[in-house]
Each structure stands twice: as structure tokens, then as C-alpha cells.
Amino acid sequence: PRRAMAQGKPGDTIRVAIATPAGAVDPVTVADDGGLTMLIQAGEFLCVTQADLTLKPVLATSWSHNDDSSVWTFKLRPGVKFISGGTLKADDVIATIDRLADPANASNALSAFKGILSKGNARKVDDLTVEFHLDAPYGAFPYVVSSDNYNCIILPASYKGDYEKNWDGTGPFKLDKFTPKVGASFVRNPDYWGDKALPDRTEFTYFDALQPRILALQGGQVDLIDQLPVIGGQALLNDPNVTIIREKSTAHQQVHMRCDAGPFADKRVRRAMALTLDRQKLVAGLLRGYGEIGNDTPFATVYPSAAPTIAQRKQDIAEAKQLLEAAGVGKGFKVNLTTETYLEIPQYAVLLQNFARAVGIDIELKIESQDAYYGKAVFGQSDWLDSTMGITDYGHRGVPNVFLRAPLLSDGSWNAAHFKNKDYDALVDQFGRTSDVGGQRDLAAKIETLLLDETPVLFGYFFDYLVPTRKGLAGIPPIPNRLFLDRAGFV
Amino acid sequence: MLGLLLRRLPYAAVTLFILSLLVFAGGQLLPGDVGRAVLGPLADPRAVAALNHQLGADRPALVQYGEWIGRFVRGDMSQSFAFRAPVAPFVGAALWNSLKLGGVAFTLVVPLGILGGIVAALNRGRLLDRAIVLVGLSATVVPEFVSGIVLILVFGIGLKLFPISATPPPGAGAAVQLYYLVLPAIPLVFIVFGYIARMARAGTVEALDSDYARTAVLKGLPRRDVVMRHVLRNALLPTITVVASQTGYLVGGLVVIETLFHYQGIGSLIYTAARGHDFPMLEAGIMTVGVIYVLSTLAADMLLAALNPRIRAGGRA
Amino acid sequence: MTLLAEADRGSGVSGTALRPDALRISGLDVSYRVRGRSRPVLRGLDIAIPAGGTFGLVGESGCGKSTAAMAAMRYLPRNGRTDAGRILVGGRDVTALPAAALRDLRRHSVSMVYQDPGRALNPTIRIGAQVAEIYGLDGAGPEEARARALAMLGRVRIADPASVMERYPHQLSGGMQQRVVIAMALAVRRELIVLDEPTTGLDATVEAEVLDLVETLRRENGTAVLFIGHNLEVIARMCAEVGVLYAGRLVEQGPTRAVLANPRHPYTVGLLRCLPRRGLDRRRERLDTIPGFLPTAATAPAGCVFAPRCGLARDVCRADPPPLIPLGDGRSSRCHFHAEAPHLPRNAPAQAPAAPADRAADAPLLAVTGLNMTFRQGRQAVQALRDIDLSVRPGETLGLVGESGSGKSTLARILLGLTVPDADSRLALDGEALLPLGRRRDLAAIQMVFQNPDSALNRAHPIGRIIGRALAKLAGLGGAARRERMLALTRGVQLADAYLAAKPRQLSGGLKQRVAIARAFAGRPRLIVCDEPTSALDVSVQAAILNLLADLQAEQGVSYLFISHDLAVVRYVSDRIAVLYLGRLMEIGPADRVFAGPHHPYTEVLLSASPGPDGAVKRVPLSGEIPSAVDPPSGCVFHTRCPRRIGPICDTEEPPLSPRQDGHAIRCHLDSADLGRETAP
Amino acid sequence: MSAVGLPAARRTTLGFERLRLLLRSPAFLVGLGIILFWVSCALFGRLLVDPLADDILNSLAPPSAEHWFGTDELGRDMFARVIAGSRDILVVAPLATLLGIALGTALGLVMGFFPGWVDDVLSRIVEAVLALPLLILALLALTALGASNATVVAAIGLSFMPIVARTVRAAVMTERNLDYVAAARLRGESALHLMGFEILPNILPPIVVELTVRLGYAIFTVATLSFLGVGLQPPSPDWGLAISENYALIGGGYWWTVLFDALAIASLVIAVNLVADGLAEVAE
Ligand SMILES: Nc1ncnc2c1ncn2[C@@H]1O[C@H](COP(=O)(O)OP(=O)(O)OP(=O)(O)O)[C@@H](O)[C@H]1O
Ligand SMILES: Nc1ncnc2c1ncn2[C@@H]1O[C@H](COP(=O)(O)OP(=O)(O)OP(=O)(O)O)[C@@H](O)[C@H]1O
Ligand SMILES: [Mg+2]
Ligand SMILES: [Mg+2]
């Protein structure tokens, strides 16, 4: 069932197993799945990305931009009440965004705003109109203040950093009870501005590990779990009592190859590596078909901006060997691949290792905890950023901009591949400014061609987002990584 | 008795102090920092620095420790870095959970283990003895995650006799809570049974072979009286120490069981705190386990002294 | 004397008519299963003890004495088995009794006292309860049982029995513990009591008392006694009949006095000759020894078990095992040539080492002045040694005696530098200050021979390495020189070269002690401290070791500080004797003078406690326990227990160590004339 | 005295006698057999089977003639992985044990040999470390050091140290008071010599027993750490790791992905303990 959007009946209690929020639930600092799931129960965004990656207006009713997309004007929804009592005004939105854009604030959204919007540049036009004056023109700006940037739930201007005290927001639910590290429950918000939530109640139980979550669903103790990776999740995929809500996402694992040193400094070697991958087999085997193949660029086919004309890279051992020969490493070489224990990455690494063996590339795996892998997350103090070859997880984004920028721009702060290319930088800059899909596609074609030639990063596949639910539960919107439960109910 | 307690208390305090120092020193080795741990790898370094500053985690280590210990001795466990809330309720809840699970396991395994050991000793060399020893040995050495998984499969998912989670629904009564704790307690019983049985067996064998047991037999006492009056009390003395040494594990060492059965105990609290660089939480968790351990060894010593007049009189053990 | 013996026996015989024998063991074979093999330990043992009779069983360690005792109680170790024979206690066959009857037998008819009373008592139960339990089994109610227990403790002469009832075993001294065990054994009137070395490990003074007590109670109750010991003196004192056990067989048996006066088995003869007798002087006469080792019953030779060690053995001995041959007068001997036994050739060369010149005038080798030693135990100060002045001359042996806890070992450790005395103490060797071990210059000068040969040798090292290392460190020898000297040393202590490759556990106790002696002589020692070097050894081995020490002294002119609680041994080896009591030197002087008297009242007590196998000395009783060194009595420290106390002066004023004659000094207020002397045997 | 040869009964050396005893114990032999089996798997397993070869399109196949133990999620042959899974644990666990024993013995010797403040201070520290359950200690160490075979060895070795030290200390305390030590001091031996050459050889039997017991724990702990994800890392076919990767699958009926690994761990730990028991018995 691709869309489980059948309407459930109202009045149910929905029990959910999610990952334990890693720390205090605070919109400014939250960085993990568990925490953001908590945020979006009572909190709302200006707009929300949809399954087709378009934006749905929520607290904003509409938005527009000036000619070069450097100033964006958002109209706010009138009559929206905060759970704490006040009415949503421009000041609240400005305070929320400023809070997140303030470098002094330990804001997790800071990197998303970096180079796009600075503190103080959101201006009030009237009580229901806000203008954002960007640092530089940016065509996809609404995504930056949408659910894509999950810290951006709109809070009253008076918010003091004590979110766990009152769980303020404008959403369809309000908090019933919260016990840190144990769970939380919500009840319907009777004052919600839109359609009132169907469930009477939602109950979230926190789990540290995936397996107990799976067992809890199988054991009937919960009705759905937040996300299921295919690896390790086979038990549920075949379970007749479980319905899998499946949505295409742009989440993927980037395999970076250092372009500035080591065996991969020669782009022919990088291309050869890319040619060893049997991507169909990856999707069919590693993802059990729940995903789609990648073409070594961030442009997943779900992105409207993706260029439709670029040829798909296929496994070609002969050509790979030729390339290696040409690069002077026809006998193959040894290389270390460093990566993290997360989702199916270790298994992916094993498959890469086996693929590469066909052309004589001998990959030695070093698989470490996420802590160890990311280290201090700055160059020189991070296995992630310093390794010759590595695999890094990237979550779903509504637009490819983030993927195009930080990991690939010459001065990108996540540029583990150490890829430095002026042409690329210029193309991405231009892409950023462009707001119409046609223009974006033209640029995308150029970018994709360039990346296929250079291949600093392998994008082997994009995996689907899977939410297993108890059979009969309906109304969970198929939006990757965002559990909105207000339409949920059993049929 | 009181004298013994007063003599031992300073030692216990010193032990705990050293423990806190060790944890603190060890904490300095953890890679990364709390700001990065909270905000994730993709966060802006300025935000990370800001958070570290807010939490005071960027101050010199000794200053942090000084402040922490200063509060700790006044009974204040400080604020959690990750949760930015007082640590005490977290530790309290986790401890209470651990004590419940450990307590269930303890009350099951101690009588069982002692009985097993004594029965084995009284049947020394016979089939029953070998059977008990072998069962104890095997049960003790099979890791919890192996036995736990089997139990979950068979009784939780297969037969659906027991819940597979140890956490009862909120507001559950004592009986329900107990019902939820049965399955997770069993692997612990397995593990500890062997130790206790082995110790009880050895103690009983030794006591049975002792000269005073011979005296008792040669007095013409019936075997039952020899065992009950002369053997058991001496036989179980070493077992007490073993039981006490296991309480640390039963309370604080259950990371695997807590993970398998989804239970918020002190073991997982320590582990997540360490991974999250939540230093105050880590220290508090470890000190709690340390205090439990120290208290239980102290209790064991007192019990030993009560049962063994030789220790009662003598000075340091 | 013969008359008396016959009369004793006669009463036994007439008793048989009325009452069955208290114990009759016939043809008893016992074996232990060790590692799946059966190892015989007793073979064809026959013993009969008439009702009320006393029987002593002697023999070297490991010959099966305890096994016999345990078999009689039907309480063999789990791996022990009675293969053949019958054991009748009061006419009932214990080997065939069902469990209930066996319990009944143990409640009413037999009981046992064994070595190490500390372990025989349950450490976690109060004394009173342990004793009262017996009366409970006898059918008494709790009140009555306690009352009877209290009375019984009084009967075994425990002072303040009411408070002892409330105590735990560890709060009693060894002597007191043994009294409690005896009280339990004799709590109800029994037909037979088995005593297995009940006094080994106790001080001579305490031993004497315990033995007296057993004797008295036995007479009162008419209980028969099977007394096991390795000490012939004690057996002589306690038992009308004696059996000599060798490698699981009874080799000689008969009335004690007759056997001891006129032994008819070479083994008995040898045993008696090993003992240092009064009047024997090491400078003039050597002790005799029995060569070789005790075979285990399993490795026993085909013929006579004693043949390999027997000076009389001939072919027939090696071929045919002799039967137990009756000799009349109730005596029997398992020897083909029992008539010749008294003429067993001496094993040791008769000629004694040349007597060294009298060195009384020489400058002392070791001089100790004003030695004090205080141990700190928490807040308490233990005064282990007070004001010790003594000296040892070159080539002389100074014997050191005193009760357990009197400070003998502490003095030894101080001399060796292992313990550092109080600051004001002065020690000098050859006039040079003697420093503690870390700073001592000539380490080889003072060495030690320890009491327990098992722990004195590192069991992980072969003998050659143990001695070699000592040679390297103490004599600075290496290479061929070391090897040469090592062989000389081992031959000097009569140790076969083959042993150099062996580990200590492959050696018997006596051999180990030889190794220890060789080690002590590795450098050129001036003084050797021997702390009870033979107390863990059998008498035959003891004799060989004492001979060896005497030979080495004669050869090398070394001095000994010889610590022992066996007065006969001290007397034999010492030139001079020092008597310690509670850390004080009570008396010091030439050996003969100290023994002959006048001597200190404490010495008198010690002497009377060990009368020797032949002479019966009137025992001077010593009351009470040795006081605590933490809080020693005021005045003369011995006044609390002194049989010759003269009055208040003893309680208040500490007497000086006053010189009497010929270098003899005594710490007593009494005049020499009023002090005790040795009564002639 | 006539030169007598060594008495015959004493001539058999203790070591030989112990060996004979050991070989009579069926439990010991079974244990030894299992250990030898796994050791040979560890040594030669990878010559016969490839635990890494994937057949991703044939994943989670049940046991069959082709795949005796079925296949895992990447289609790797479980039989090959179970066989090869013995290698890492049989390298890591013994090394960790040896490290722990070596460090613990050194510490225990010092503690037992220097009573007084040295012992007091070290004892407090040891006691403090012992207050933490071993697993927690190892977890913390690994969190600090990062997971790799070397750090697992270090973490387990270090966490064994105090326990071993305590055992050794007790043994040293009894030995230290024996006369042979006094005799050695009388010839001026240094503390180091006394500890290393006089006392150490005599406390080897309890140390050997401790070694085997610790080895059992080490295997247990390595497996548990792998299960928790901080021990051995993928793609090692390590048993604990495999169970951790696969145990969520058993609810789906893929029991073969954990069963054989679980049996392997159990058999190895039980075998080591059987051997330990046998050794302890003959060491008395
Ligand atoms: N439980 C046992 N198992 C095996 N052998 C034993 C056992 N008890 C004693 N033996 C052996 O039997 C022999 C006789 O032992 P027993 O204790 O009877 O000798 P003993 O004459 O009492 O010696 P001691 O004077 O040392 O007490 C010895 O060789 C001893 O080693
Ligand atoms: N290390 C110590 N600390 C405290 N007190 C000690 C110490 N060593 C010995 N003492 C005490 O010193 C006194 C003398 O002991 P020592 O061992 O010298 O006696 P001993 O005459 O050798 O006795 P034994 O005949 O039992 O060997 C005893 O009261 C003993 O308790
Ligand atoms: Mg004996
Ligand atoms: Mg002594």
C-alpha cells in the first residue's frame, strides 16, 4: 500500500515507539529524531514539506519574493492561538527566527541559516506580515523556515528557553504528561485553528535501541514505530500484522573519496570506484527494493529540480579497470574506509568492499561509533572529515541545496571529500539564486555532468522512508521523518 | 558492632571519593564534548561553543570537578548537561527501577543458589551434585543477551506468556510490575545462581570436612542437627561476601538486560550519560552504583560480624 | 616395679570377666583411595584395651596412628575404607552398627579428643552451648544441660566457668580450648576415650596440666583411654600399656614400663636412643639415629617392614615378614631377632666431635644490652621484650627457653635484623653495632634455621638453586667455585648430590632441614639462630639434626642461639641457658647450673613439667594463664603465678637480674638458698 | 647417614601427577576438546570458508544443503561466519586476559608485598574500581578509547586488573609471612627479587586458575560488548556482533541468524569454564 491515507476513525489512542530524545527537548538545540518528533507534536512551522517535496502553508498562508530572491515576504495565518494563550503575530515569528539565527544561542539551526539569513534580518511589516532580508539571494528560502529545518517551530516571543515546562506551540496536540527518558503523552488541542486532531490521545514511549521497538510493535505494545531501516527490520517487512507506510525520501549515505591526496586524488580512480557498484543489486538486496538507485549526484529523481536527461551510471568492471590502468594503478591498491555504525552503513561498507575487490581495490574497513567517527566535526579532528574514504549518513531534505553546498563546496564545512572546484562552486551559487524549476533543471544538468566527471562522492542509492504501523492504522501522512499524527486513527 | 561500622565508614567514604576522582579523570578521556554531543555533528561550531559555555563545560576540568564535588557532598547532584535539569530525579527514577529489577532477581536467586549449593554439598560426588554444579556453571557463563533473547522469543513472542518489556504501563500496581519483571529477572538469576551455588557448596563442603563438624558428629548428633546447627552457619559465611559482591552488578551492571527488555535502569543511564558527555549525570550514576556497592559490602561485613564472633572482635579484616 | 605392673594387668583381666574390653581391634586393615588407587595404611592391627585400661600408641609421623583412632570411632575420611578386621567397643562391633546405634554409641560410649583444639570447637557457637549440647543429647532439658555444662567446666579446672560459658572459642587460649574439648569428651561417663596427640602444640607447662587433668578424670570415671602420641615421655606417664606402630603395623607391644626399660624391637630401641637423655653432652656423646625413611604401607618391603632401616637385618628379615611373637608378660615383638634387639649396633659413630677449648674467657661474639621491643597494635603497646642483656661467646650455644609468647622469636628476629628494636637498644657483633637488615654490612654473619622446614624453603626452587643463591649472595661465589662449595656444603650436611636437582616437596622434613642448615652455612656464619629447629620433626630425625648441628659447630666454631621449648633438647645442646618470661630475662647461666639449681621459680616450673621418660619429678603446678604483654603485672612479672611468692615485695618491686655464682644470674627476690633445686631422679 | 636415593613415592613430579589427574576428568577433556575445535576454526577457518562473501540477492535463506546454517541479511553464509567468528574473539579474549593477569599480578604483588600505606592507598583504588560492575567499566573505557580490537583488549584487561590484583594480593599476603621469604631477606635480596623470583613462582597455581576463570569472563565480556555495539566492529563475523545485528530478525522467524552464534558462544564459554574447573580442582 503506497498511500495509507484512508481516513481512520476519531477518538483513538495512538501509541508510538520512538527513539529516546538525546537530551532536553528544546527547539533551539534539538538535533535528534526523537527530539524533533516531540517538537512537532505541539509545535508548528510556517510551512511543511509534502510527499512530493512541495510546501504546504501552515502558519504562513502565502509567501513571495523580490526579483533576485533576496527578500522574502511571508503572510501569517490570522487567529492562531498559542497553547499558552496568546495569538500568533509577526513578532513571534521574528523572535523565533532570530533566536535560531543567533550565534550566541547554541542553536542547532545555525548551520542551516549560515550564509542565508542572519540575526536581525527578519523584519515586521505588520502584525501578520514578515519580511526576510537574506544575506544573499536564495531561491529555496521557504524550505529554510519549513519543517525541513526542524528547529523552526514557531514559539511566542516571550519564550524563555524552558520548553519542557509548558510545551508551548500552536499545534493540534497539547502535552498531557512528559517524563524525560521514559515517554510523553499528548491530548487533542481544543483550540486548534484548523481541523481538530482525530485521536483523543497520543502516547510516545522512548526506546534506546531499534530492536526493542520492533519487538514492542510485534508484541502489540505500540501501534507504530518511528522509522524502520530495512537492515534489521526484515522481521516487520514480512509481518502480516504490520502495514509499512513507505515514502520516497532523499536520505542517503554519501561515500566520500579524498580528492586532494591519496589514491583517489586522480578522478579516474574515483570514477573507476563508482563503476564497480552494481546499484540495482544494492537497492534490491541491501534495501529489499525500498529505495532507488543514485547517480553519484545529490539529485534524487524525486526532486523536481533533478535533470531528467542525464544517463545513469552502471556497473562496468572493464571500464573501471581501464581507468585504473590509465591512472597507473592497474594492479589495484589498498585503502581504508572509515565509517560509523548507523543504520545499514556497515553492511553497505561490506558490499562496497566486495564490489571494489573486482578491480583490485582492497578496502580495509574501520567501522566506529558515531561519536568516534564525527569526532569534533572540524577538519583535523574528525575521522569523518579527515578519512581517505568514508561513508556518512545524510537525512531527508526537501531541496537538494544543503547536499550541494556544505559537503561539496570548496569551503563547505562538511566537505569530507576535500573537493575543490571553482566551476562547481559557481554553478551551485547560481542554482541557489534560481527559484524557478526550469532554470534549476538546466543548472542541475550541468552540475550533474560535472559531478559525474569528478565523482568526489558516491551516491549509490536513496532509501525510502518506512514507518511500520499496526494493521488498520490509517491517516499517517507520508512525509519522510515527520510523524504528524493528527489525522491518525484505526479503520 | 557499632564500632566496626564506625571504623569502616571512613574507608567507605575514601573509596567513594577515589571513585569520583577516577570517573572524573576518565571523563576527560571521552572523545568530543558535550556541546557537540547535544547538537550533533552538523551543528555550527559557534553554536557548539555557545552551548559548552552555557553549560560551563568549557571551564578547566579541575574547576568543574571542584564545583561538582562541592555540591555533591552537600547532597546536590548538579544539573544534567544533556537534559539541563537536576540530575537527582533521573538517577532516582533509574535507581528505583534498578532496585526493583535487581530486587526481584535477588530474592529469587539467593535462596535458590544457597539451597542448590547446600544440596550439592550434602550429596557430594553423587549425580545430583554434578547436575547442580553443571547447571550452575552453564547458567552462569551464558551471556545475558543469549538467554534473554531466547526467553523473549519463547515466552514473549512465541507463547505470549510474559510481556517482552520490563516497563509496566504507567500506574500499574505492584503485582503487575512484578509480572513485567519476571522475564528480565530470569537471565540474572541464571548468571548469579552459579556463583552463589558454587560458593555455598564450597563453604558447606569445607564446613562438613571441618574438625568442628567431626566433633559434632562424634558427639552423636543426628546428621540433620550437625548440618543445621554446626555446618550451615559457618558454611554460609563466605557466601555472604559473594552475594554482596554481586549487588553492584545486579543494580548497576544490567545494561544488556535493560537494552533487551527496554528498561530505564541505572546501567543504561550511566552508559548513555557517558556517550552523551553528560558528566554530572555520569558521575551521579556511578556514585550511586558505588554507594550501593559500598553499602552492600558494608552490610555484608556487618552480617558477617554478627554471624562470626571472630570478626566481631578482631580489628580490620 | 614388676609386681606393680602385674597387679595392674591382673585387675584388667579380672575386669574382663565382668565387663567386655573397652576396645578390641583385631586384624584391622585400613586403606585410603588416592587418585583412584587404594593405598593400605594399616595392616593387621590388633589392640585390646580392657575396661578402664590405658593404652598408648606411638610411632613416627604417618605410620597410621590417627587412622587407627578414626577407624575406632568409625569416622574415617571419605576416602578411607576398612578392608578387614573387627573393631569392638564395649563388645559392640562398630563396623556393623546401623546409623542410629552408632550415634547412640558416640553419645554414650566413646569420645575423642584430637590435636588442635581451636579447630575442634565450632567458632560461631558459644562454649556453653557447645558443651551443653551433649547433655541435651543425654536427655537433659536446656536449664539442666547448662547447669551440668557449668559443673563440667568447673571439673576441668576452668577458672570462672560461668564467664567461659559465654565466650567464643577464639577468646580462649589453646590450653583452655583443650580443656573445653576434654570437658566435652568426658561430659558423660564413657567406656572409652581416644586422645590423638592432645597436647602437641601446647606449652610444656600447659601440656602437663592437661595430662594431669585427663588422668584424674579417667580415674574418677573409670574410662579406658587410647592415647596416641609421638612423645615417649608422655606415653610413659599416661599409659599402662604401649604399642609401637611402624608403617601401619604394630611392631612391639607390652606394659609401658617394661617396653621402655627393655625394648625388644630394634625400632623401639632406636626410638629410645634418639632421645637426648639427661646427662648427655653433645660435646662428648652423640645421639643415635635411625637411618632411612618410613616406608608407606604400600611401598613396604616384602619381608620385615623395618628391615631396610634395621642394623640387625639379615636375609631372613628381608624375605619373611615376622609375626608378632609373644614374649611373655603380655609382651610381644614383631622381630625375628627380638632377643638381640637391645644390642642393636649404634648407628652414629661413637666418637664425639672434639670438645673445643673452654671459651668462657673470650670476648663475646654478640652483645645485647638494654634491648627493648615494643609493638604498636592500634593504640596498644605490646611490650614484647624488656631490658634484655645477654651475650653469646664464639663457638658457644645459648639456649633460650620460655612459654609461648614470651618473646623468643621476637628476640631472634631482632638479632637477624628482620625486626627493628626500640631506639635505645644496643646490639653489637664483635664489638660493632648490629644494624637492621637493610644497612647491615656482613649479612652472612648471622643466619637462621627455621622451625618449619616446609615453609623455610622456597617450594618453587630446586635445592641446588636455593643453596646456590645463598652462596652467591652470602659468599659472593660464582661459577665453578660455587659449584664446588655447594657440593662441599651439601656433603657437609649429609645430603646426597642427587637432591640438588629435586624440589623441596620431594624431600622429607629432615632432609629439608638439612638443606636449610646448609643454606645458613653458605657464607661464613658467626652466629646461627635456631628457632625450634626440630620441633616439627620426628625424634629420630631430630637426633640426626642435633648431631649435625653439633658437628658443624665443632668444625666451624659457629655460635648458636638455640630456641626450644623442649628442655631435654635445650639441655643437650646448650652451653648456657637463658629463660624468658613475658619478655623479661628471668635467669641466665651455664646449662648445668640452670638445671641443677638453685634456679628461678619459673625455671623450676618448666623443669617439673617435663620429667623425661624415666624419672618422675614432682610437678610444681603453674596456676593461671600467662599475663598479657600489653599490660604486664607490676613488680616481678611472674608474681601472679609464682609458687614461691614471698610477699608484697614481689607485687610491687621488680627484682634485678642478680648474679649468683659462675656467671649464673637470676631475677628473683629470693636468696639462692631458698630457691628450688633439681631433685635427683 | 647412608646416601639414599630419592624416595620412590616422591619421585613423580607434581606437574606430571596433575596432568594425569586432569586427563582423567571427562569434564576437562570435553572442555578442552571444544576449545581446540574453536581454536582450529580460528586458525584455519578462513582458509576453508569465506565469511565475507555476500550473495545479497539470496539473503536470509533458511538452512539448506548449500547453506547449512542459512544466510544472513547480506546473503552471507552463516556456517562460514560462525566458523570464522571464532577468530577475533579467540585473539581478543586471551590477549585481554593475559593483559589483565599481567597487570593485576604486578599490582597485587606490590600491594601484598608492601603492607602499610602502599597497600592502603592501592587497596582503596582497587576497591573503588571494583565498586563498578565490570561491564560498565569496560563500556566506559571503550567509550573513551573508541572501539577496535586493541581497545577492547585494553578495556577488558584494565577492568580485570583490580580483581586479579585482589586475588594475587591475598596469595602474596600468605606467602610473604613464610620463612623462605625471611630467609631470602637474610641474604639481602631486593624487594623486586623477593616479589618476582621468590614469591611469584609460588603463587602461580592460583594465578593460572584465575587466568582460566578470567578467560571465560573475557569471552563473555567481549561477546557482550560486541552485542552492545562497542566491541568488535563489522564486518567481523564475531558471534556477539552477529547476534546483535540479527536478533531483531528472530521475531520474523529468521532464527538461524542468531541460534548458531548463540550456541557457539555458549559452547566456548562453557568449555573454558570446564577447563578452569578442572584446573582449579587439581591446583587444590
Ligand atoms: N584422607 C587421607 N587420604 C589419603 N591418605 C591419607 C589420608 N589421611 C592420612 N593419609 C595417609 O595415611 C598415612 C597415615 O596417616 P595418619 O594420619 O594415620 O598418620 P599418623 O600416624 O597419625 O601421623 P601424624 O603423627 O603425622 O599424625 C599417612 O601416610 C598419610 O599421608
Ligand atoms: N608483629 C607483632 N605485632 C604485635 N605484637 C607482636 C608481633 N610479633 C610478636 N608480638 C607479640 O610479642 C610477644 C612475643 O611473641 P614471640 O613470637 O616472640 O613469642 P615466642 O616466645 O616466640 O612464642 P612461640 O613459642 O609461640 O613461638 C607476643 O605477645 C606476641 O603477641
Ligand atoms: Mg595423626
Ligand atoms: Mg616463636
Coordinates of C-alpha atoms in Angstrom, one line a residue, chain A residues 211-212 214-215 218 230-235 238 281 284-286 288 341 346-347 350-351 353-354 357 365 367-369 371-372, chain D residues 50 52-57 59-60 72-74 76 143 146-147 229 233-235 244-254:
Chain A
Q211 CA 15.3 -3.9 18.2
P212 CA 13.1 -3.5 21.3
I214 CA 10.4 -3.8 16.7
L215 CA 9.6 -6.3 19.4
Q218 CA 5.3 -7.2 17.3
V230 CA 15.5 -2.3 6.0
I231 CA 18.5 -3.9 7.5
G232 CA 17.5 -5.2 10.8
G233 CA 13.8 -4.6 10.0
Q234 CA 13.1 -7.6 7.9
A235 CA 11.0 -9.1 10.7
N238 CA 7.2 -9.7 6.3
K281 CA 21.8 -5.1 -6.7
A284 CA 17.3 -5.0 -4.5
G285 CA 19.5 -6.6 -1.9
L286 CA 20.5 -4.1 0.7
R288 CA 15.0 -5.0 -0.4
T341 CA 27.8 2.2 13.0
P346 CA 28.3 -1.2 7.9
Q347 CA 26.5 -3.6 5.5
V350 CA 30.9 -4.6 3.3
L351 CA 29.2 -4.6 -0.1
Q353 CA 34.4 -3.8 -0.2
N354 CA 33.2 -6.7 -2.2
R357 CA 37.7 -6.2 -4.9
L365 CA 37.1 -1.3 6.9
I367 CA 33.8 0.9 11.5
E368 CA 33.4 3.0 14.6
S369 CA 30.8 4.5 16.8
D371 CA 30.9 9.7 18.3
A372 CA 34.3 8.5 17.3
Chain D
D50 CA 34.8 -17.0 3.3
L52 CA 32.5 -12.0 4.0
A53 CA 31.4 -13.2 0.5
D54 CA 28.0 -11.9 0.0
D55 CA 25.2 -13.1 -2.1
I56 CA 22.9 -10.2 -1.4
L57 CA 20.1 -11.4 -3.5
S59 CA 19.7 -13.1 1.8
L60 CA 18.0 -14.7 4.8
D72 CA 22.2 -13.6 6.9
E73 CA 20.8 -10.3 5.7
L74 CA 23.6 -9.8 3.2
R76 CA 26.5 -14.4 3.7
T143 CA 33.5 4.9 25.0
G146 CA 36.9 4.1 20.8
A147 CA 36.1 0.6 19.7
G229 CA 28.0 -2.3 19.6
Q233 CA 33.1 -4.0 14.8
P234 CA 31.5 -5.1 11.5
P235 CA 32.2 -6.8 9.2
S244 CA 23.4 -8.0 17.9
E245 CA 22.9 -7.4 14.2
N246 CA 20.4 -10.1 13.8
Y247 CA 18.4 -10.5 16.9
A248 CA 15.7 -8.2 15.7
L249 CA 15.2 -10.7 12.9
I250 CA 14.2 -13.6 15.1
G251 CA 10.7 -12.2 15.6
G252 CA 10.3 -12.6 11.8
G253 CA 11.2 -16.3 12.1
Y254 CA 14.8 -16.0 11.0

